Short mmCIF file of C-alpha atoms in Angstrom, two decimals:
data_model
loop_
_atom_site.label_atom_id
_atom_site.label_comp_id
_atom_site.label_asym_id
_atom_site.label_seq_id
_atom_site.Cartn_x
_atom_site.Cartn_y
_atom_site.Cartn_z
CA MET G 1 17.21 13.54 -9.78
CA ARG G 2 14.36 14.88 -11.80
CA SER G 3 11.57 17.03 -10.46
CA ILE G 4 7.88 16.47 -10.92
CA ARG G 5 5.01 18.86 -10.80
CA LEU G 6 3.31 19.07 -7.46
CA PHE G 7 -0.44 18.72 -7.74
CA CYS G 8 -2.41 19.58 -4.62
CA LEU G 9 -5.37 17.42 -5.51
CA VAL G 10 -6.75 17.40 -1.99
CA PHE G 11 -9.87 16.92 -0.03
CA CYS G 12 -12.18 15.53 -2.75
CA LEU G 13 -15.47 14.64 -1.11
CA ILE G 14 -16.84 11.14 -1.22
CA SER G 15 -20.08 11.50 0.71
CA GLY G 16 -22.59 14.26 0.22
CA PHE G 17 -21.54 15.51 -3.19
CA GLY G 18 -19.79 12.53 -4.84
CA LEU G 19 -17.16 12.72 -7.53
CA SER G 20 -19.18 12.36 -10.68
CA GLN G 21 -18.17 15.78 -11.89
CA ILE G 22 -14.59 15.99 -13.15
CA ASP G 23 -12.87 19.09 -11.76
CA ALA G 24 -10.89 21.01 -14.35
CA ALA G 25 -8.64 22.69 -11.76
CA ILE G 26 -7.89 22.52 -8.05
CA PHE G 27 -6.12 25.13 -5.93
CA SER G 28 -5.08 24.22 -2.40
CA GLY G 29 -3.21 25.95 0.41
CA ILE G 30 -3.43 27.82 3.70
CA ILE G 31 -6.07 30.54 4.25
CA GLN G 32 -4.26 33.90 4.61
CA SER G 33 -7.30 36.15 4.99
CA ILE G 34 -11.05 35.76 4.94
CA SER G 35 -14.00 38.15 4.60
CA GLU G 36 -17.24 36.74 5.99
CA ASP G 37 -19.52 39.43 4.57
CA GLN G 38 -18.20 39.16 1.02
CA LYS G 39 -17.26 35.45 1.28
CA ARG G 40 -13.86 36.25 -0.14
CA VAL G 41 -10.85 34.15 0.84
CA VAL G 42 -7.14 34.47 0.04
CA ILE G 43 -5.23 31.18 -0.14
CA LYS G 44 -1.46 30.67 -0.30
CA SER G 45 -0.23 27.44 -1.93
CA SER G 46 2.78 25.40 -0.78
CA GLN G 47 4.71 26.97 -3.69
CA GLY G 48 4.08 30.45 -2.28
CA LYS G 49 1.44 31.51 -4.82
CA GLU G 50 -1.49 33.52 -3.45
CA LYS G 51 -4.94 33.65 -5.05
CA SER G 52 -8.17 35.35 -4.05
CA PHE G 53 -11.54 33.62 -4.46
CA LEU G 54 -15.12 34.83 -4.10
CA ILE G 55 -17.06 31.81 -2.85
CA PRO G 56 -20.63 31.62 -4.27
CA ASP G 57 -23.57 30.97 -1.93
CA THR G 58 -24.82 28.18 -4.18
CA ILE G 59 -21.84 25.78 -3.97
CA PRO G 60 -21.13 23.09 -1.33
CA THR G 61 -18.85 24.24 1.52
CA THR G 62 -17.48 21.72 4.00
CA PHE G 63 -15.24 21.59 7.06
CA ASN G 64 -13.46 18.29 7.78
CA GLY G 65 -15.83 16.58 5.36
CA LYS G 66 -19.08 17.91 6.80
CA LYS G 67 -21.37 20.62 5.49
CA THR G 68 -20.87 23.89 7.30
CA LYS G 69 -21.40 27.62 6.99
CA PHE G 70 -18.80 30.00 5.63
CA ASP G 71 -18.45 31.83 8.96
CA GLN G 72 -16.86 28.73 10.50
CA PHE G 73 -13.69 29.08 8.43
CA LYS G 74 -10.60 30.78 9.87
CA VAL G 75 -7.13 32.00 8.88
CA GLY G 76 -4.54 29.20 9.10
CA GLN G 77 -6.85 26.41 7.98
CA ARG G 78 -6.12 24.39 4.84
CA ALA G 79 -8.57 25.03 2.01
CA THR G 80 -9.19 23.65 -1.46
CA VAL G 81 -11.09 25.39 -4.25
CA PHE G 82 -12.49 23.23 -7.08
CA THR G 83 -13.32 24.86 -10.42
CA SER G 84 -14.95 23.70 -13.64
CA ALA G 85 -13.44 23.89 -17.13
CA SER G 86 -14.98 27.35 -17.52
CA GLY G 87 -13.35 28.59 -14.29
CA THR G 88 -16.55 28.54 -12.22
CA ILE G 89 -16.04 27.53 -8.57
CA THR G 90 -17.90 24.27 -7.93
CA ARG G 91 -16.79 23.28 -4.41
CA PHE G 92 -14.97 24.71 -1.38
CA SER G 93 -13.43 22.34 1.19
CA VAL G 94 -11.60 23.26 4.42
CA ARG G 95 -9.78 21.16 7.01
CA ASN G 96 -7.87 21.80 10.22
CA SER G 97 -4.22 22.43 9.51
CA THR G 98 -1.24 24.16 11.02
CA ASN G 99 0.23 27.05 9.10
CA ARG G 100 3.84 25.98 8.64
CA SER G 101 5.19 29.48 8.36
CA ALA G 102 3.44 30.44 11.60
CA THR G 103 4.66 27.30 13.32
CA LYS G 104 8.27 28.15 12.59
CA SER G 105 8.05 31.29 14.69
CA LYS G 106 6.88 29.41 17.77
CA PRO G 107 9.51 27.76 19.98
CA LYS G 108 9.03 24.02 20.24
CA PRO G 109 9.69 22.07 23.44
CA ARG G 110 12.90 20.09 23.33
CA VAL G 111 12.30 16.36 23.01
CA SER G 112 14.97 13.70 23.35
CA LYS G 113 15.76 11.66 20.25
CA ARG G 114 14.59 8.45 21.93
CA LYS G 115 11.33 10.01 23.14
CA LYS G 116 10.73 11.49 19.71
CA GLU G 117 11.16 8.06 18.10
CA VAL G 118 8.69 6.54 20.56
CA GLN G 119 6.17 9.32 19.95
CA MET G 120 6.53 8.87 16.19
CA LYS G 121 5.94 5.14 16.43
CA ASP G 122 2.94 5.67 18.69
CA GLN G 123 1.38 8.09 16.22
CA PHE G 124 2.26 6.53 12.90
CA GLY G 125 3.41 2.96 13.55
CA SER G 126 6.51 1.67 11.75
CA ALA G 127 7.12 0.17 8.35
CA ASN G 128 10.11 -1.79 9.62
CA GLN G 129 9.72 -5.51 9.81
CA GLY G 130 9.29 -7.19 13.17
CA ASN G 131 7.21 -4.38 14.67
CA ALA G 132 3.97 -5.96 15.87
CA THR G 133 1.95 -2.80 15.52
CA GLN G 134 -1.71 -2.99 14.62
CA ALA G 135 -1.12 -0.36 11.96
CA TRP G 136 -0.82 -1.79 8.45
CA THR G 137 2.00 0.47 7.28
CA GLN G 138 3.14 -1.45 4.22
CA PHE G 139 2.21 -4.09 1.67
CA ARG G 140 1.39 -7.35 3.53
CA GLY G 141 1.55 -5.54 6.87
CA PRO G 142 3.97 -5.97 9.81
CA GLY G 143 7.01 -8.01 8.81
CA ARG G 144 5.38 -8.46 5.37
CA ALA G 145 3.99 -11.68 6.83
CA ASN G 146 0.42 -10.90 5.69
CA ILE G 147 -0.87 -11.43 9.25
CA SER G 148 -2.86 -8.72 11.04
CA ALA G 149 -2.51 -8.26 14.81
CA GLU G 150 -6.22 -7.37 15.11
CA THR G 151 -8.30 -9.36 17.61
CA GLY G 152 -11.93 -9.46 18.74
CA LEU G 153 -13.20 -9.70 15.16
CA LEU G 154 -16.40 -11.33 13.93
CA LYS G 155 -15.93 -15.08 13.80
CA ASP G 156 -19.14 -16.23 12.10
CA TRP G 157 -20.30 -14.33 9.05
CA ASN G 158 -23.28 -16.66 8.66
CA GLN G 159 -24.71 -15.26 11.88
CA ALA G 160 -23.29 -11.73 11.70
CA PRO G 161 -21.85 -10.64 8.34
CA PRO G 162 -19.63 -7.52 8.24
CA LYS G 163 -21.47 -4.22 7.79
CA LEU G 164 -20.43 -1.82 5.05
CA LEU G 165 -19.32 1.41 6.75
CA TRP G 166 -18.49 3.51 3.72
CA THR G 167 -17.48 3.41 0.06
CA ALA G 168 -14.89 5.85 -1.28
CA ARG G 169 -14.92 6.70 -4.97
CA GLY G 170 -12.75 8.78 -7.25
CA LEU G 171 -9.54 6.73 -6.93
CA GLY G 172 -9.18 6.09 -10.64
CA GLU G 173 -7.63 2.96 -12.11
CA GLY G 174 -5.09 0.57 -10.65
CA TYR G 175 -4.53 -2.46 -8.47
CA SER G 176 -2.94 -0.85 -5.43
CA SER G 177 -4.00 -2.13 -2.02
CA VAL G 178 -3.94 0.10 1.09
CA SER G 179 -1.60 0.95 3.94
CA LEU G 180 -2.76 2.60 7.14
CA SER G 181 -1.27 4.87 9.77
CA GLY G 182 -3.11 6.90 12.40
CA ASN G 183 -6.40 8.13 10.97
CA LEU G 184 -5.26 7.98 7.34
CA LEU G 185 -5.36 5.32 4.64
CA PHE G 186 -3.01 5.45 1.67
CA THR G 187 -3.38 3.95 -1.78
CA MET G 188 -2.53 4.76 -5.40
CA GLY G 189 -4.71 5.45 -8.42
CA THR G 190 -4.99 7.70 -11.45
CA LYS G 191 -6.28 11.12 -12.41
CA SER G 192 -6.21 12.27 -16.05
CA ASN G 193 -2.91 10.99 -17.48
CA GLU G 194 -1.06 10.68 -14.18
CA GLU G 195 -0.65 8.16 -11.42
CA VAL G 196 -1.37 9.61 -8.01
CA VAL G 197 -0.89 8.77 -4.34
CA ILE G 198 -4.10 9.25 -2.37
CA ALA G 199 -4.73 9.74 1.36
CA LEU G 200 -8.19 9.06 2.79
CA ASP G 201 -9.79 9.47 6.19
CA VAL G 202 -10.04 5.99 7.72
CA ASN G 203 -13.36 6.76 9.41
CA THR G 204 -15.23 8.40 6.54
CA GLY G 205 -13.46 7.51 3.28
CA GLU G 206 -13.10 11.19 2.44
CA ILE G 207 -10.11 11.96 0.22
CA VAL G 208 -7.79 14.16 2.28
CA TRP G 209 -5.13 14.78 -0.36
CA SER G 210 -3.90 13.48 -3.70
CA GLN G 211 -0.43 13.90 -5.19
CA SER G 212 1.02 13.18 -8.62
CA ASN G 213 3.60 10.39 -8.96
CA GLY G 214 4.47 10.38 -12.65
CA SER G 215 2.77 9.44 -15.90
CA ILE G 216 0.10 6.75 -16.09
CA PHE G 217 1.06 3.19 -17.05
CA LYS G 218 -1.26 1.82 -19.72
CA ASP G 219 -1.82 -1.86 -20.36
CA GLY G 220 -4.52 -4.09 -21.77
CA GLN G 221 -4.87 -5.89 -18.43
CA GLY G 222 -5.61 -2.59 -16.68
CA ASN G 223 -4.05 0.85 -16.42
CA GLY G 224 -2.52 2.53 -13.41
CA PRO G 225 -0.30 1.68 -10.44
CA ARG G 226 0.10 -1.80 -8.99
CA SER G 227 2.09 -1.25 -5.78
CA THR G 228 1.08 -0.05 -2.31
CA PRO G 229 2.61 2.95 -0.46
CA THR G 230 5.02 2.19 2.41
CA ILE G 231 4.71 4.42 5.50
CA ASP G 232 7.72 5.27 7.66
CA GLY G 233 7.00 7.76 10.42
CA ASN G 234 5.68 10.99 8.92
CA VAL G 235 6.60 10.15 5.32
CA LEU G 236 5.60 7.51 2.79
CA TYR G 237 7.29 5.96 -0.22
CA ALA G 238 5.41 5.16 -3.42
CA LEU G 239 6.61 3.35 -6.53
CA GLY G 240 4.63 3.81 -9.74
CA ALA G 241 4.18 1.29 -12.54
CA ASN G 242 6.58 3.27 -14.76
CA GLY G 243 9.30 3.24 -12.09
CA ASP G 244 8.61 6.65 -10.52
CA LEU G 245 9.69 6.48 -6.86
CA SER G 246 8.69 9.33 -4.54
CA CYS G 247 9.01 10.23 -0.88
CA MET G 248 6.02 12.28 0.36
CA THR G 249 4.84 13.62 3.69
CA THR G 250 1.89 11.70 5.08
CA ARG G 251 0.29 14.88 6.36
CA ASP G 252 -0.24 16.71 3.09
CA GLY G 253 1.53 14.82 0.28
CA ASN G 254 4.38 17.27 -0.19
CA VAL G 255 7.14 15.62 -2.25
CA GLU G 256 10.48 15.40 -0.41
CA TRP G 257 12.34 13.72 -3.28
CA THR G 258 11.60 11.71 -6.41
CA LYS G 259 13.45 9.70 -9.05
CA ASN G 260 12.79 7.07 -11.70
CA ILE G 261 14.53 3.81 -10.78
CA LEU G 262 14.34 2.42 -14.32
CA GLN G 263 16.10 5.43 -15.81
CA GLU G 264 18.67 5.73 -13.04
CA PHE G 265 19.69 2.07 -13.06
CA ASN G 266 19.53 1.42 -16.81
CA ALA G 267 16.55 -0.91 -16.60
CA SER G 268 13.56 -1.44 -18.86
CA ASN G 269 9.98 -1.76 -17.69
CA ILE G 270 8.39 -5.18 -17.46
CA VAL G 271 5.36 -6.31 -19.46
CA TRP G 272 2.63 -5.51 -16.91
CA GLY G 273 4.39 -2.64 -15.14
CA ILE G 274 6.50 -2.29 -11.99
CA SER G 275 4.46 -3.76 -9.13
CA GLU G 276 6.92 -3.81 -6.23
CA SER G 277 6.12 -2.01 -2.98
CA PRO G 278 9.23 -0.32 -1.48
CA LEU G 279 10.78 -1.89 1.62
CA ILE G 280 12.09 0.38 4.39
CA ASP G 281 14.74 -1.02 6.73
CA GLY G 282 16.38 1.49 9.06
CA GLU G 283 17.88 4.19 6.86
CA LYS G 284 17.64 2.11 3.70
CA LEU G 285 14.96 1.87 1.03
CA ILE G 286 15.10 -1.43 -0.85
CA CYS G 287 13.70 -1.93 -4.35
CA SER G 288 14.47 -4.10 -7.37
CA PRO G 289 14.83 -2.17 -10.66
CA GLY G 290 16.41 -5.11 -12.50
CA GLY G 291 19.03 -3.00 -14.27
CA GLN G 292 22.57 -3.82 -15.41
CA GLY G 293 24.41 -4.68 -12.18
CA ALA G 294 21.38 -3.48 -10.23
CA ALA G 295 18.99 -6.37 -9.77
CA MET G 296 18.30 -4.87 -6.32
CA VAL G 297 19.40 -1.53 -4.87
CA ALA G 298 19.56 0.12 -1.46
CA LEU G 299 18.86 3.86 -1.39
CA ASN G 300 19.16 6.41 1.38
CA LYS G 301 15.55 6.93 2.39
CA GLN G 302 16.24 10.58 3.31
CA ASN G 303 17.28 11.70 -0.18
CA GLY G 304 17.20 8.73 -2.56
CA ALA G 305 20.98 8.53 -2.95
CA MET G 306 22.37 5.08 -3.76
CA ILE G 307 23.99 3.11 -0.93
CA TRP G 308 24.70 -0.07 -2.88
CA LYS G 309 23.48 -2.05 -5.86
CA ALA G 310 23.42 -5.82 -6.16
CA ALA G 311 25.16 -7.21 -9.25
CA VAL G 312 23.35 -10.54 -9.43
CA PRO G 313 24.76 -13.01 -12.00
CA GLY G 314 22.70 -12.98 -15.19
CA ASN G 315 21.32 -9.47 -14.49
CA PRO G 316 17.75 -10.70 -13.87
CA LYS G 317 14.98 -8.27 -14.74
CA ALA G 318 12.43 -7.24 -12.17
CA ALA G 319 9.40 -9.40 -11.55
CA TYR G 320 6.15 -8.39 -9.79
CA SER G 321 7.12 -9.35 -6.24
CA SER G 322 8.16 -7.31 -3.18
CA ALA G 323 11.25 -7.89 -1.04
CA ILE G 324 11.33 -9.22 2.52
CA ILE G 325 13.93 -9.21 5.32
CA VAL G 326 15.40 -12.51 6.50
CA ASN G 327 17.75 -13.11 9.45
CA VAL G 328 19.44 -16.52 9.63
CA GLY G 329 22.65 -17.41 11.47
CA GLY G 330 23.44 -13.78 12.20
CA VAL G 331 23.35 -12.87 8.50
CA LYS G 332 20.73 -10.32 7.50
CA GLN G 333 19.47 -10.66 3.94
CA TYR G 334 17.01 -9.07 1.56
CA VAL G 335 15.12 -11.68 -0.44
CA ASN G 336 13.04 -11.08 -3.56
CA PHE G 337 11.58 -12.92 -6.53
CA THR G 338 13.00 -11.73 -9.87
CA HIS G 339 12.11 -12.66 -13.44
CA ASP G 340 14.64 -15.51 -13.34
CA GLY G 341 14.17 -16.80 -9.81
CA ILE G 342 14.45 -16.00 -6.13
CA MET G 343 17.60 -14.38 -4.71
CA GLY G 344 19.09 -13.37 -1.38
CA VAL G 345 21.59 -10.52 -1.00
CA ASN G 346 23.62 -9.30 1.96
CA ALA G 347 21.72 -6.47 3.64
CA LYS G 348 24.88 -4.50 4.48
CA THR G 349 26.74 -4.77 1.20
CA GLY G 350 24.31 -5.94 -1.49
CA ILE G 351 26.61 -8.85 -2.32
CA PRO G 352 24.56 -11.73 -3.79
CA LEU G 353 24.41 -14.73 -1.43
CA TRP G 354 22.29 -17.37 -3.18
CA GLY G 355 19.67 -17.96 -5.85
CA ASN G 356 17.13 -20.58 -6.86
CA ASN G 357 14.77 -20.96 -9.84
CA ARG G 358 12.92 -24.21 -9.05
CA ALA G 359 9.56 -22.46 -8.48
CA ALA G 360 10.06 -19.69 -11.05
CA ASN G 361 8.41 -19.32 -14.43
CA LYS G 362 9.52 -17.18 -17.36
CA THR G 363 6.25 -15.26 -17.66
CA ALA G 364 5.42 -13.51 -14.39
CA ASN G 365 6.70 -14.25 -10.89
CA CYS G 366 4.38 -12.28 -8.64
CA SER G 367 3.87 -13.51 -5.07
CA ALA G 368 6.17 -12.29 -2.31
CA PRO G 369 8.37 -14.97 -0.75
CA LEU G 370 7.56 -16.21 2.77
CA PHE G 371 10.00 -16.79 5.64
CA SER G 372 9.27 -19.51 8.17
CA ALA G 373 11.30 -19.03 11.36
CA ARG G 374 10.10 -22.43 12.60
CA ASN G 375 11.64 -24.16 9.58
CA ASN G 376 14.42 -21.60 9.03
CA ALA G 377 13.26 -21.68 5.44
CA ILE G 378 11.94 -19.67 2.52
CA PHE G 379 8.81 -20.78 0.66
CA TYR G 380 8.05 -19.24 -2.71
CA ALA G 381 5.66 -20.11 -5.52
CA SER G 382 4.39 -18.99 -8.91
CA GLY G 383 1.58 -19.72 -11.33
CA TYR G 384 1.56 -20.57 -15.04
CA GLY G 385 1.67 -24.28 -14.25
CA THR G 386 4.73 -24.09 -12.00
CA GLY G 387 4.26 -24.59 -8.23
CA GLY G 388 6.06 -23.90 -4.95
CA ALA G 389 9.41 -24.73 -3.36
CA LEU G 390 10.81 -24.72 0.17
CA LEU G 391 14.44 -23.66 0.56
CA LYS G 392 16.34 -24.50 3.75
CA LEU G 393 18.61 -21.62 4.71
CA SER G 394 21.89 -21.71 6.59
CA ALA G 395 24.30 -18.85 7.17
CA SER G 396 27.40 -17.76 9.06
CA GLN G 397 30.17 -15.18 8.70
CA ASN G 398 28.34 -13.13 6.05
CA ARG G 399 27.75 -16.17 3.89
CA ALA G 400 24.49 -18.01 3.26
CA THR G 401 23.23 -21.00 1.33
CA ALA G 402 19.80 -22.21 0.26
CA GLN G 403 19.15 -25.92 -0.24
CA LEU G 404 15.99 -27.26 -1.84
CA GLY G 405 13.82 -28.98 0.75
CA PHE G 406 10.86 -29.93 -1.43
CA PHE G 407 8.89 -28.88 -4.48
CA THR G 408 5.10 -29.11 -4.83
CA GLN G 409 2.79 -28.57 -7.76
CA ASP G 410 -0.12 -28.02 -5.35
CA MET G 411 0.75 -24.34 -4.75
CA LYS G 412 0.65 -22.60 -8.12
CA ASN G 413 0.13 -19.23 -6.50
CA HIS G 414 -0.26 -16.62 -9.24
CA HIS G 415 -0.41 -13.20 -7.52
CA GLY G 416 -2.85 -13.52 -4.63
CA GLY G 417 -0.19 -14.07 -2.00
CA MET G 418 0.18 -16.70 0.71
CA VAL G 419 0.56 -16.85 4.48
CA VAL G 420 2.57 -19.11 6.83
CA VAL G 421 1.11 -19.89 10.26
CA ASP G 422 2.48 -22.49 12.71
CA GLY G 423 4.44 -24.33 10.04
CA PHE G 424 1.65 -24.49 7.44
CA VAL G 425 1.32 -22.42 4.27
CA TYR G 426 -2.10 -21.33 2.97
CA GLY G 427 -2.70 -19.92 -0.48
CA SER G 428 -4.75 -20.05 -3.65
CA SER G 429 -3.37 -22.48 -6.23
CA ASP G 430 -4.30 -22.15 -9.90
CA PRO G 431 -6.87 -22.65 -11.29
CA GLY G 432 -8.44 -21.49 -8.02
CA VAL G 433 -8.16 -23.96 -5.14
CA LEU G 434 -7.45 -22.77 -1.59
CA THR G 435 -4.68 -25.07 -0.36
CA CYS G 436 -2.96 -25.89 2.94
CA ILE G 437 0.53 -27.46 2.86
CA ASN G 438 2.67 -28.76 5.74
CA LEU G 439 6.08 -27.09 5.43
CA SER G 440 7.85 -29.76 7.44
CA ASN G 441 7.35 -32.41 4.74
CA GLY G 442 5.59 -30.79 1.76
CA GLU G 443 2.39 -32.76 2.32
CA THR G 444 -0.82 -31.22 1.00
CA VAL G 445 -3.19 -31.30 3.98
CA TRP G 446 -6.39 -30.10 2.32
CA GLN G 447 -7.73 -28.28 -0.74
CA ASN G 448 -11.06 -26.54 -1.37
CA ARG G 449 -12.40 -24.42 -4.21
CA SER G 450 -13.73 -21.90 -1.67
CA VAL G 451 -14.60 -18.69 -3.58
CA GLY G 452 -12.19 -19.44 -6.41
CA LYS G 453 -8.85 -17.95 -7.40
CA GLY G 454 -7.96 -14.84 -5.47
CA ALA G 455 -5.97 -13.03 -2.79
CA LEU G 456 -5.93 -13.54 0.96
CA THR G 457 -4.83 -12.16 4.30
CA CYS G 458 -4.94 -13.50 7.85
CA ALA G 459 -6.31 -12.09 11.13
CA ASP G 460 -7.60 -13.36 14.47
CA GLY G 461 -7.42 -17.05 13.63
CA HIS G 462 -9.03 -16.73 10.20
CA ILE G 463 -8.19 -16.37 6.52
CA TYR G 464 -9.94 -13.62 4.56
CA MET G 465 -10.17 -15.07 1.06
CA ARG G 466 -11.11 -12.62 -1.72
CA SER G 467 -12.04 -14.06 -5.09
CA GLU G 468 -10.90 -12.12 -8.14
CA ALA G 469 -14.56 -12.42 -9.22
CA GLY G 470 -15.66 -10.52 -6.11
CA PRO G 471 -16.95 -12.79 -3.27
CA ILE G 472 -15.10 -12.77 0.09
CA ALA G 473 -15.04 -15.77 2.43
CA LEU G 474 -14.06 -16.16 6.09
CA VAL G 475 -12.15 -19.42 6.53
CA GLU G 476 -10.95 -20.89 9.81
CA LEU G 477 -7.17 -21.06 10.16
CA ASN G 478 -7.23 -24.83 10.46
CA PRO G 479 -4.33 -27.15 9.44
CA LYS G 480 -6.63 -30.19 9.44
CA ALA G 481 -9.65 -29.23 7.31
CA TYR G 482 -11.33 -26.46 5.33
CA VAL G 483 -13.91 -24.77 7.57
CA GLU G 484 -15.78 -21.81 6.10
CA LYS G 485 -17.50 -19.32 8.42
CA GLY G 486 -19.53 -17.47 5.79
CA ARG G 487 -19.11 -15.29 2.74
CA PHE G 488 -20.56 -12.21 1.09
CA ASN G 489 -20.55 -10.57 -2.33
CA GLN G 490 -18.97 -7.18 -2.82
CA PRO G 491 -21.60 -4.75 -4.14
CA GLN G 492 -21.13 -2.56 -7.21
CA ARG G 493 -18.25 -4.56 -8.65
CA SER G 494 -16.15 -3.02 -11.40
CA GLY G 495 -15.58 -4.87 -14.64
CA LYS G 496 -11.97 -5.65 -13.68
CA PRO G 497 -10.66 -8.59 -11.63
CA ALA G 498 -10.50 -7.89 -7.88
CA TRP G 499 -6.72 -8.36 -7.66
CA PRO G 500 -5.77 -5.92 -4.85
CA HIS G 501 -5.05 -7.82 -1.64
CA PRO G 502 -7.61 -7.45 1.18
CA VAL G 503 -6.42 -5.66 4.33
CA VAL G 504 -7.60 -6.09 7.92
CA ALA G 505 -6.66 -3.19 10.21
CA ASP G 506 -8.30 -0.90 12.77
CA GLY G 507 -11.11 -3.43 13.22
CA LYS G 508 -12.04 -3.01 9.56
CA LEU G 509 -11.78 -4.87 6.26
CA PHE G 510 -10.63 -2.82 3.28
CA LEU G 511 -11.32 -3.92 -0.31
CA ARG G 512 -9.96 -1.88 -3.22
CA ASP G 513 -11.76 -2.27 -6.56
CA GLN G 514 -10.42 0.14 -9.18
CA ASP G 515 -12.14 3.52 -8.63
CA SER G 516 -13.67 2.39 -5.33
CA LEU G 517 -12.50 1.43 -1.85
CA LEU G 518 -14.95 -0.36 0.46
CA CYS G 519 -14.64 -0.40 4.24
CA TYR G 520 -16.40 -3.04 6.39
CA ASP G 521 -16.86 -3.18 10.16
CA LEU G 522 -15.39 -6.44 11.51
CA ARG G 523 -16.28 -5.90 15.18
CA SER G 524 -19.94 -4.91 15.58
CA LYS G 525 -22.69 -7.54 15.63
#
């Protein structure tokens, strides 16, 4: 296991002062002592290093993201000092925090294991599939079904379009979407020559902390990370485009463990960079490095140690998809889309169960597979002129099979994802036609150009369709006809395609666009 440098790139301010100035250095830690008359503060970093700073009267000072006076700061709070290339202090930011060393000396009330688990779920939600929490703790949300549990949302954007609440900037490059837990949002971006995990305040867009996760991936289609952090209790798991996998605390970004899955499992990177978002299932972390005898691996989420690796015939390389959990006939499986096709492996042992390549292409298989409990089937699709296929699953006694039900060329879903609701699949089919297909017989029910090729999610009886060119449409979840309820254009678009998937959580719509993250109110009229 290799170590990485810990960068406390925390509390960058979005509103008030912006992020136009590039900070040459950042020092963060707990305030040990403070002198109000001299405005001198001593800060101790998480590595135990202490530094003393004299805070100028002329620079911005904030507490929890708001302007405040120096006399409001106290010992035990978490502070960040920003300096220019010349060493001049440019900003001073403070937030409420508990001094860990002080906390250790205080006896904690005893809490039962079961009660502790319930409290943790109440506070942070769960990344495990099947948990119908409103928190969006992983890529594609609860169960990776791409369906939000939010209700009471605006249902007619023609009459009442969503209001922009805030825009966060300073996230760098990349195509990461967002995950959410408690009052924090998590995404990935870049700073200098590194990929970073970023935590933001869900109500203000203020950057709370930023932590390094390996070197930056560079590519002509766009630099930076592609995956989305997965939250599990008070930690998160992030996988960078170069294969750097890290476990960090959600509270402050401290790294618990890190490793490179490509190096460890003798795998090479794929053309447009590792894009998979880690899957957490109980004590296991599931990812797909695509190495020799390690098409998929299960790691101990506590320390990153290997539990098993799946030796899939042909040693397929990784694709750009993320794994899901499937339970059929008492056999639990992990299913993912590789470079060669889709595969299912036994969740306990990693033994390969089945494979299929009918809807695979040899260029880039990107969209996550879908499980339909109604049909007891898997639907998967890809672009580049290919299409989609439904596989009927059967399983018993630790064995499983997948039989082709139908194939359709009307769902050439590139990377925008799909959703299954009540036996119908909805998704964008190349070259950019929103399509509804009946999974019981493969019939194409309707097609509409909508806002063009893009990514979607589902919430409160509607599809949120985001065009890669920028516009976002609200479409009724209707298996009979295309019914649009309005659309709007994202302001201040970057020059890159809007590929990150939209997310609906906490009554809000989140749209990542390279350096920016936009948050819209979906409840007020």
